[in-house]
Each structure stands twice: as structure tokens, then as C-alpha cells.
């Protein structure tokens, strides 16, 4: 089943993310985000922020176990950037936020869609390792789109740092409007990230969901 994440689910969702996303998202793996630690407080804060918009979803089994989450944020034109008030101390997580901000500027989504004032952004997509490849991410994306449509949101956006999230979202008919190869994203002349194959690029996928 898929249902919205409420305040009461927060701790369980964070637990789920600590077990999976924090350890297995390709960039988190590449920079060894956890490296012996149990969690990354900055990534927890980033996750909590998305949950607060009340448009995040989780996939649960019949017995109520969480097996997937999509943490979604509502982004408004001229609104504060999503991570503006995040106080990031972790230099590793700061690298990831740096990339996401760069991609956001380059993709320039509101500029491309002048009629859109509000979009839903999938900030974190994560499925339990033993449930992957069974369409759970796609189900979470379809439900996210339904939820956003009900709220009158005109555009859905997913920034994919993983080859697999990109594959899933492309299958749902989303359009890739921006891509950046990791080898081309450099600081001081050197690539910042070198995730393992097949994760070669970050992509921005968009779909109109209301006219
Ligand atoms: N090897 C080959 N193909 C795979 C694999 C794999 N290990 N895992 C998924 N796929 C394929 C699926 O077959 C499917 O392709 P298809 O439509 O051609 O059949 C597609 O990739 C993914 O579809 P789903 O089954 O709906 O995806 P899934 O439920 O497995 O979840 C996800 C995908 C969320 C990316 C999962 O792999 C995951 O949690 N990864 C670690 C965290 C991560 O990288 N999250 C995404 C970062 S981007 C973001 O957060 C917005």
C-alpha cells in the first residue's frame, strides 16, 4: 500500500532512510557519507524538511513495514530556495548540496515554464534493498503525481542522482530537460564525484501534471 507520511511516522521514516538511502544512494556511497557513523544529522534535517510539506509518501507491506519512501517538497516560484535555512556542518553533505544547487540553477525550471508557479519536487526516493526492481519506485512516483494533481500543482520534477531512478522515471513518460555527467562537474579542475557504474550523470526529469 502507499500512503502519505504523517508527523507520527517521522522517526520510522528516518530509521528506514538511515538503513537504506543514507548508505546506498550512489553519491552517499561515493563520498562515504556515513563512514562508520550511524547517521548524518544534516541529511536527517534535509529529509525532515521535505516531510513537513505533507506531500510525502511511503510504501508499506500488509504488516505495516516501510519498504519505500518518496519525500516530496512543494517549491514555489520566488519562494526561498528549499535548503536556504539548512545549517550544514558536514563537509561531505555540503558537496552534495552544492551539486544539487548547481543543477537547480542550470536546469532553471521556472524559467522554462513561465506559466508554472508551484511544482512538486521529489527530494528523496528510496526503496528497501530486498524489494528493488519490482516497480515500487514507479508506484511511489505515480501516487506522488496523483497527490500533486489533486492539489492543483502543475509540474512534477525529479532530480535523479541514480541511473535506476532515472530509468524508472523515464518509463513513466517524464522528459529529461537537463543532464550533467559527474566527470564534468569539477572543483579546482577535478571531478567532485566518481560514483560506481552505471551511475554516470545527474538528470532532471519533468512532467506537466495539470494544464
Ligand atoms: N539492476 C538493474 N536494474 C535495476 C536495478 C538493478 N539493481 N534496480 C532497479 N532497476 C531497474 C528496474 O528494473 C526498473 O527498470 P524497468 O522499468 O526498465 O524495469 C528501474 O530500474 C527502476 O524501477 P523500480 O522497480 O520502480 O525501482 P525500485 O523500486 O527498484 O527503486 C530506486 C529504484 C529508488 C532508485 C532504488 O534502486 C533505490 O532505493 N536506490 C538507492 C537510493 C537511490 O539511489 N535513490 C535515488 C536517488 S535520486 C532521488 O532520490 C530523487
mmCIF file of C-alpha atoms and ligand atoms in Angstrom:
data_model
loop_
_atom_site.group_PDB
_atom_site.id
_atom_site.type_symbol
_atom_site.label_atom_id
_atom_site.label_comp_id
_atom_site.label_asym_id
_atom_site.label_seq_id
_atom_site.Cartn_x
_atom_site.Cartn_y
_atom_site.Cartn_z
ATOM 1 C CA UNK A 1 0.000 0.000 0.000
ATOM 2 C CA UNK A 2 1.033 3.575 -0.440
ATOM 3 C CA UNK A 3 0.026 6.309 1.971
ATOM 4 C CA UNK A 4 1.043 9.804 2.983
ATOM 5 C CA UNK A 5 3.684 10.220 5.640
ATOM 6 C CA UNK A 6 2.353 11.940 8.754
ATOM 7 C CA UNK A 7 4.192 13.532 11.678
ATOM 8 C CA UNK A 8 3.748 10.330 13.679
ATOM 9 C CA UNK A 9 5.718 8.377 11.040
ATOM 10 C CA UNK A 10 8.766 10.639 11.114
ATOM 11 C CA UNK A 11 11.013 8.546 13.333
ATOM 12 C CA UNK A 12 10.225 5.327 11.450
ATOM 13 C CA UNK A 13 10.892 7.019 8.117
ATOM 14 C CA UNK A 14 14.229 8.357 9.370
ATOM 15 C CA UNK A 15 15.125 4.870 10.570
ATOM 16 C CA UNK A 16 14.311 3.495 7.144
ATOM 17 C CA UNK A 17 16.462 6.151 5.449
ATOM 18 C CA UNK A 18 19.374 5.518 7.811
ATOM 19 C CA UNK A 19 19.242 1.848 6.831
ATOM 20 C CA UNK A 20 18.961 2.415 3.082
ATOM 21 C CA UNK A 21 19.251 5.837 1.437
ATOM 22 C CA UNK A 22 21.988 7.199 3.714
ATOM 23 C CA UNK A 23 24.074 4.106 2.903
ATOM 24 C CA UNK A 24 23.162 3.257 -0.667
ATOM 25 C CA UNK A 25 22.332 6.361 -2.709
ATOM 26 C CA UNK A 26 25.169 6.484 -5.279
ATOM 27 C CA UNK A 27 26.668 9.832 -4.187
ATOM 28 C CA UNK A 28 26.398 8.963 -0.489
ATOM 29 C CA UNK A 29 28.289 5.754 -1.282
ATOM 30 C CA UNK A 30 30.879 7.565 -3.387
ATOM 31 C CA UNK A 31 31.792 10.131 -0.741
ATOM 32 C CA UNK A 32 31.388 7.626 2.116
ATOM 33 C CA UNK A 33 28.846 9.887 3.771
ATOM 34 C CA UNK A 34 28.430 7.756 6.886
ATOM 35 C CA UNK A 35 31.940 6.297 7.187
ATOM 36 C CA UNK A 36 31.471 4.425 10.436
ATOM 37 C CA UNK A 37 28.787 6.783 11.764
ATOM 38 C CA UNK A 38 25.172 5.680 12.246
ATOM 39 C CA UNK A 39 23.698 8.746 10.603
ATOM 40 C CA UNK A 40 24.297 12.139 9.033
ATOM 41 C CA UNK A 41 22.429 14.840 11.007
ATOM 42 C CA UNK A 42 22.456 17.249 8.049
ATOM 43 C CA UNK A 43 20.827 14.706 5.759
ATOM 44 C CA UNK A 44 18.289 13.996 8.503
ATOM 45 C CA UNK A 45 17.428 17.682 8.632
ATOM 46 C CA UNK A 46 17.153 17.811 4.841
ATOM 47 C CA UNK A 47 14.784 14.814 4.951
ATOM 48 C CA UNK A 48 12.635 16.272 7.737
ATOM 49 C CA UNK A 49 12.181 19.480 5.801
ATOM 50 C CA UNK A 50 10.625 17.637 2.889
ATOM 51 C CA UNK A 51 8.275 15.672 5.144
ATOM 52 C CA UNK A 52 6.866 18.922 6.568
ATOM 53 C CA UNK A 53 5.129 19.801 3.293
ATOM 54 C CA UNK A 54 2.736 16.858 3.887
ATOM 55 C CA UNK A 55 3.007 15.523 0.342
ATOM 56 C CA UNK A 56 5.489 12.739 1.038
ATOM 57 C CA UNK A 57 4.572 9.096 0.605
ATOM 58 C CA UNK A 58 5.583 5.707 1.902
ATOM 59 C CA UNK A 59 5.052 2.191 0.625
ATOM 60 C CA UNK A 60 4.193 -0.299 3.372
ATOM 61 C CA UNK A 61 3.587 -4.038 3.490
ATOM 62 C CA UNK A 62 0.395 -5.589 4.888
ATOM 63 C CA UNK A 63 2.099 -5.779 8.259
ATOM 64 C CA UNK A 64 2.957 -2.081 8.142
ATOM 65 C CA UNK A 65 6.682 -2.373 7.414
ATOM 66 C CA UNK A 66 8.067 0.548 5.408
ATOM 67 C CA UNK A 67 9.613 -0.670 2.117
ATOM 68 C CA UNK A 68 9.886 2.573 0.191
ATOM 69 C CA UNK A 69 9.589 6.337 0.591
ATOM 70 C CA UNK A 70 9.276 9.356 -1.648
ATOM 71 C CA UNK A 71 9.993 12.571 0.215
ATOM 72 C CA UNK A 72 8.410 15.349 -1.790
ATOM 73 C CA UNK A 73 8.617 19.096 -1.370
ATOM 74 C CA UNK A 74 6.442 21.877 -2.738
ATOM 75 C CA UNK A 75 8.535 24.552 -4.417
ATOM 76 C CA UNK A 76 7.130 27.971 -5.254
ATOM 77 C CA UNK A 77 8.385 30.476 -7.785
ATOM 78 C CA UNK A 78 10.129 33.274 -5.872
ATOM 79 C CA UNK A 79 9.984 31.155 -2.723
ATOM 80 C CA UNK A 80 13.096 30.684 -0.634
ATOM 81 C CA UNK A 81 15.354 28.006 -2.101
ATOM 82 C CA UNK A 82 14.496 24.741 -0.479
ATOM 83 C CA UNK A 83 17.687 24.414 1.518
ATOM 84 C CA UNK A 84 18.170 28.107 2.319
ATOM 85 C CA UNK A 85 17.647 27.692 6.030
ATOM 86 C CA UNK A 86 19.626 24.474 6.349
ATOM 87 C CA UNK A 87 22.653 24.939 8.537
ATOM 88 C CA UNK A 88 25.027 22.421 7.004
ATOM 89 C CA UNK A 89 28.078 21.451 9.057
ATOM 90 C CA UNK A 90 29.088 18.218 7.330
ATOM 91 C CA UNK A 91 31.583 18.982 4.524
ATOM 92 C CA UNK A 92 30.599 15.807 2.672
ATOM 93 C CA UNK A 93 26.896 16.522 2.662
ATOM 94 C CA UNK A 94 27.719 20.081 1.729
ATOM 95 C CA UNK A 95 29.320 18.759 -1.502
ATOM 96 C CA UNK A 96 26.062 17.043 -2.401
ATOM 97 C CA UNK A 97 24.005 20.139 -1.655
ATOM 98 C CA UNK A 98 26.470 22.112 -3.787
ATOM 99 C CA UNK A 99 25.790 19.798 -6.725
ATOM 100 C CA UNK A 100 22.008 19.956 -6.225
ATOM 101 C CA UNK A 101 22.110 23.757 -6.111
ATOM 102 C CA UNK A 102 24.270 23.901 -9.235
ATOM 103 C CA UNK A 103 21.878 21.595 -11.086
ATOM 104 C CA UNK A 104 18.929 23.660 -9.899
ATOM 105 C CA UNK A 105 20.454 26.849 -11.304
ATOM 106 C CA UNK A 106 21.433 25.271 -14.612
ATOM 107 C CA UNK A 107 18.131 23.466 -15.146
ATOM 108 C CA UNK A 108 16.319 26.721 -14.377
ATOM 109 C CA UNK A 109 12.919 25.074 -14.373
ATOM 110 C CA UNK A 110 10.682 28.075 -13.566
ATOM 111 C CA UNK A 111 12.310 29.998 -16.426
ATOM 112 C CA UNK A 112 11.470 27.196 -18.840
ATOM 113 C CA UNK A 113 7.851 27.013 -17.694
ATOM 114 C CA UNK A 114 6.659 30.609 -17.273
ATOM 115 C CA UNK A 115 3.073 29.555 -16.500
ATOM 116 C CA UNK A 116 4.097 27.366 -13.557
ATOM 117 C CA UNK A 117 4.217 28.933 -10.088
ATOM 118 C CA UNK A 118 4.410 25.814 -7.980
ATOM 119 C CA UNK A 119 5.955 22.416 -8.545
ATOM 120 C CA UNK A 120 6.358 19.227 -6.609
ATOM 121 C CA UNK A 121 9.963 18.097 -6.281
ATOM 122 C CA UNK A 122 10.906 14.536 -5.375
ATOM 123 C CA UNK A 123 13.766 15.165 -2.957
ATOM 124 C CA UNK A 124 14.464 11.631 -1.796
ATOM 125 C CA UNK A 125 13.398 8.364 -3.389
ATOM 126 C CA UNK A 126 14.388 5.170 -1.637
ATOM 127 C CA UNK A 127 13.294 1.534 -1.772
ATOM 128 C CA UNK A 128 14.248 -1.293 0.611
ATOM 129 C CA UNK A 129 17.176 -3.218 -0.914
ATOM 130 C CA UNK A 130 15.292 -6.510 -0.943
ATOM 131 C CA UNK A 131 12.263 -5.024 -2.738
ATOM 132 C CA UNK A 132 14.003 -3.333 -5.656
ATOM 133 C CA UNK A 133 13.258 -3.890 -9.328
ATOM 134 C CA UNK A 134 9.582 -4.634 -8.570
ATOM 135 C CA UNK A 135 8.105 -1.305 -9.555
ATOM 136 C CA UNK A 136 7.803 0.225 -6.077
ATOM 137 C CA UNK A 137 9.609 3.422 -7.059
ATOM 138 C CA UNK A 138 7.329 3.760 -10.081
ATOM 139 C CA UNK A 139 4.250 3.278 -7.878
ATOM 140 C CA UNK A 140 5.516 5.950 -5.483
ATOM 141 C CA UNK A 141 6.049 8.310 -8.430
ATOM 142 C CA UNK A 142 2.574 7.656 -9.849
ATOM 143 C CA UNK A 143 0.971 8.331 -6.468
ATOM 144 C CA UNK A 144 3.060 11.458 -5.971
ATOM 145 C CA UNK A 145 1.766 12.716 -9.312
ATOM 146 C CA UNK A 146 -1.865 11.941 -8.298
ATOM 147 C CA UNK A 147 -1.434 13.758 -4.995
ATOM 148 C CA UNK A 148 0.128 16.816 -6.626
ATOM 149 C CA UNK A 149 -2.554 16.896 -9.305
ATOM 150 C CA UNK A 150 -5.252 16.914 -6.615
ATOM 151 C CA UNK A 151 -3.556 19.946 -5.069
ATOM 152 C CA UNK A 152 -3.528 21.835 -8.369
ATOM 153 C CA UNK A 153 0.235 21.649 -8.800
ATOM 154 C CA UNK A 154 1.175 21.957 -12.474
ATOM 155 C CA UNK A 155 4.574 20.345 -12.655
ATOM 156 C CA UNK A 156 6.375 17.382 -11.136
ATOM 157 C CA UNK A 157 10.154 17.252 -11.048
ATOM 158 C CA UNK A 158 12.644 14.559 -10.099
ATOM 159 C CA UNK A 159 16.398 15.167 -9.909
ATOM 160 C CA UNK A 160 17.938 11.736 -10.379
ATOM 161 C CA UNK A 161 21.388 11.054 -8.987
ATOM 162 C CA UNK A 162 20.935 7.348 -9.690
ATOM 163 C CA UNK A 163 20.763 5.573 -13.046
ATOM 164 C CA UNK A 164 17.888 3.462 -11.682
ATOM 165 C CA UNK A 165 15.692 6.341 -10.523
ATOM 166 C CA UNK A 166 16.235 7.936 -13.960
ATOM 167 C CA UNK A 167 15.258 4.687 -15.661
ATOM 168 C CA UNK A 168 12.094 4.391 -13.595
ATOM 169 C CA UNK A 169 11.029 7.987 -14.145
ATOM 170 C CA UNK A 170 11.766 7.901 -17.892
ATOM 171 C CA UNK A 171 9.475 4.853 -18.168
ATOM 172 C CA UNK A 172 6.680 6.933 -16.686
ATOM 173 C CA UNK A 173 6.943 9.342 -19.616
ATOM 174 C CA UNK A 174 8.848 12.129 -17.871
ATOM 175 C CA UNK A 175 11.042 14.322 -20.055
ATOM 176 C CA UNK A 176 14.728 14.791 -19.318
ATOM 177 C CA UNK A 177 15.392 18.540 -19.533
ATOM 178 C CA UNK A 178 18.899 18.608 -18.113
ATOM 179 C CA UNK A 179 21.806 16.255 -17.580
ATOM 180 C CA UNK A 180 25.285 16.663 -16.179
ATOM 181 C CA UNK A 181 27.940 13.970 -16.342
ATOM 182 C CA UNK A 182 29.687 13.518 -12.995
ATOM 183 C CA UNK A 183 33.046 13.686 -14.758
ATOM 184 C CA UNK A 184 32.163 17.192 -15.980
ATOM 185 C CA UNK A 185 31.248 18.585 -12.556
ATOM 186 C CA UNK A 186 34.548 19.873 -11.207
ATOM 187 C CA UNK A 187 36.029 21.868 -8.376
ATOM 188 C CA UNK A 188 39.590 23.142 -8.714
ATOM 189 C CA UNK A 189 39.818 21.293 -12.036
ATOM 190 C CA UNK A 190 38.963 17.887 -10.556
ATOM 191 C CA UNK A 191 35.693 15.913 -10.626
ATOM 192 C CA UNK A 192 33.946 16.088 -7.254
ATOM 193 C CA UNK A 193 32.137 12.750 -7.618
ATOM 194 C CA UNK A 194 33.047 9.432 -9.194
ATOM 195 C CA UNK A 195 30.187 7.063 -8.332
ATOM 196 C CA UNK A 196 30.368 3.458 -9.425
ATOM 197 C CA UNK A 197 28.811 2.283 -12.717
ATOM 198 C CA UNK A 198 26.140 2.560 -14.011
ATOM 199 C CA UNK A 199 25.671 5.928 -12.274
ATOM 200 C CA UNK A 200 27.285 8.360 -14.715
ATOM 201 C CA UNK A 201 25.205 11.511 -14.536
ATOM 202 C CA UNK A 202 22.649 13.532 -12.654
ATOM 203 C CA UNK A 203 19.464 14.217 -14.590
ATOM 204 C CA UNK A 204 16.427 16.455 -14.171
ATOM 205 C CA UNK A 205 13.123 14.962 -15.260
ATOM 206 C CA UNK A 206 9.913 16.937 -15.606
ATOM 207 C CA UNK A 207 6.288 16.212 -16.304
ATOM 208 C CA UNK A 208 3.335 18.559 -16.635
ATOM 209 C CA UNK A 209 0.513 17.259 -14.476
ATOM 210 C CA UNK A 210 -2.167 19.958 -14.823
ATOM 211 C CA UNK A 211 -2.761 22.352 -17.681
HETATM 212 N N1 LIG B 1 19.884 -3.505 -11.634
HETATM 213 C C1 LIG B 1 19.287 -3.316 -12.832
HETATM 214 N N2 LIG B 1 18.116 -2.653 -12.985
HETATM 215 C C2 LIG B 1 17.540 -2.169 -11.883
HETATM 216 C C3 LIG B 1 18.089 -2.326 -10.615
HETATM 217 C C4 LIG B 1 19.319 -3.031 -10.513
HETATM 218 N N3 LIG B 1 19.954 -3.194 -9.336
HETATM 219 N N4 LIG B 1 17.293 -1.722 -9.714
HETATM 220 C C5 LIG B 1 16.267 -1.193 -10.426
HETATM 221 N N5 LIG B 1 16.430 -1.480 -11.727
HETATM 222 C C6 LIG B 1 15.600 -1.070 -12.850
HETATM 223 C C7 LIG B 1 14.218 -1.674 -12.774
HETATM 224 O O1 LIG B 1 14.144 -2.916 -13.443
HETATM 225 C C8 LIG B 1 13.403 -0.589 -13.459
HETATM 226 O O2 LIG B 1 13.612 -0.552 -14.865
HETATM 227 P P1 LIG B 1 12.494 -1.017 -15.891
HETATM 228 O O3 LIG B 1 11.372 -0.013 -15.795
HETATM 229 O O4 LIG B 1 13.194 -0.949 -17.194
HETATM 230 O O5 LIG B 1 12.061 -2.382 -15.459
HETATM 231 C C9 LIG B 1 14.039 0.655 -12.906
HETATM 232 O O6 LIG B 1 15.445 0.346 -12.779
HETATM 233 C C10 LIG B 1 13.552 1.024 -11.543
HETATM 234 O O7 LIG B 1 12.180 0.773 -11.377
HETATM 235 P P2 LIG B 1 11.523 0.345 -9.994
HETATM 236 O O8 LIG B 1 11.471 -1.156 -9.818
HETATM 237 O O9 LIG B 1 10.221 1.075 -9.910
HETATM 238 O O10 LIG B 1 12.539 0.949 -8.949
HETATM 239 P P3 LIG B 1 12.879 0.405 -7.489
HETATM 240 O O11 LIG B 1 11.626 0.140 -6.730
HETATM 241 O O12 LIG B 1 13.867 -0.688 -7.591
HETATM 242 O O13 LIG B 1 13.588 1.701 -6.844
HETATM 243 C C11 LIG B 1 15.434 3.198 -6.569
HETATM 244 C C12 LIG B 1 14.568 2.434 -7.574
HETATM 245 C C13 LIG B 1 14.556 4.066 -5.684
HETATM 246 C C14 LIG B 1 16.383 4.108 -7.343
HETATM 247 C C15 LIG B 1 16.204 2.152 -5.722
HETATM 248 O O14 LIG B 1 17.108 1.476 -6.572
HETATM 249 C C16 LIG B 1 16.969 2.753 -4.547
HETATM 250 O O15 LIG B 1 16.406 2.949 -3.464
HETATM 251 N N6 LIG B 1 18.273 3.042 -4.743
HETATM 252 C C17 LIG B 1 19.128 3.592 -3.709
HETATM 253 C C18 LIG B 1 18.758 5.035 -3.374
HETATM 254 C C19 LIG B 1 18.762 5.888 -4.610
HETATM 255 O O16 LIG B 1 19.673 5.848 -5.412
HETATM 256 N N7 LIG B 1 17.698 6.690 -4.770
HETATM 257 C C20 LIG B 1 17.503 7.568 -5.917
HETATM 258 C C21 LIG B 1 18.338 8.779 -5.859
HETATM 259 S S1 LIG B 1 17.619 10.119 -6.791
HETATM 260 C C22 LIG B 1 16.451 10.777 -5.724
HETATM 261 O O17 LIG B 1 16.448 10.480 -4.583
HETATM 262 C C23 LIG B 1 15.410 11.709 -6.217
#
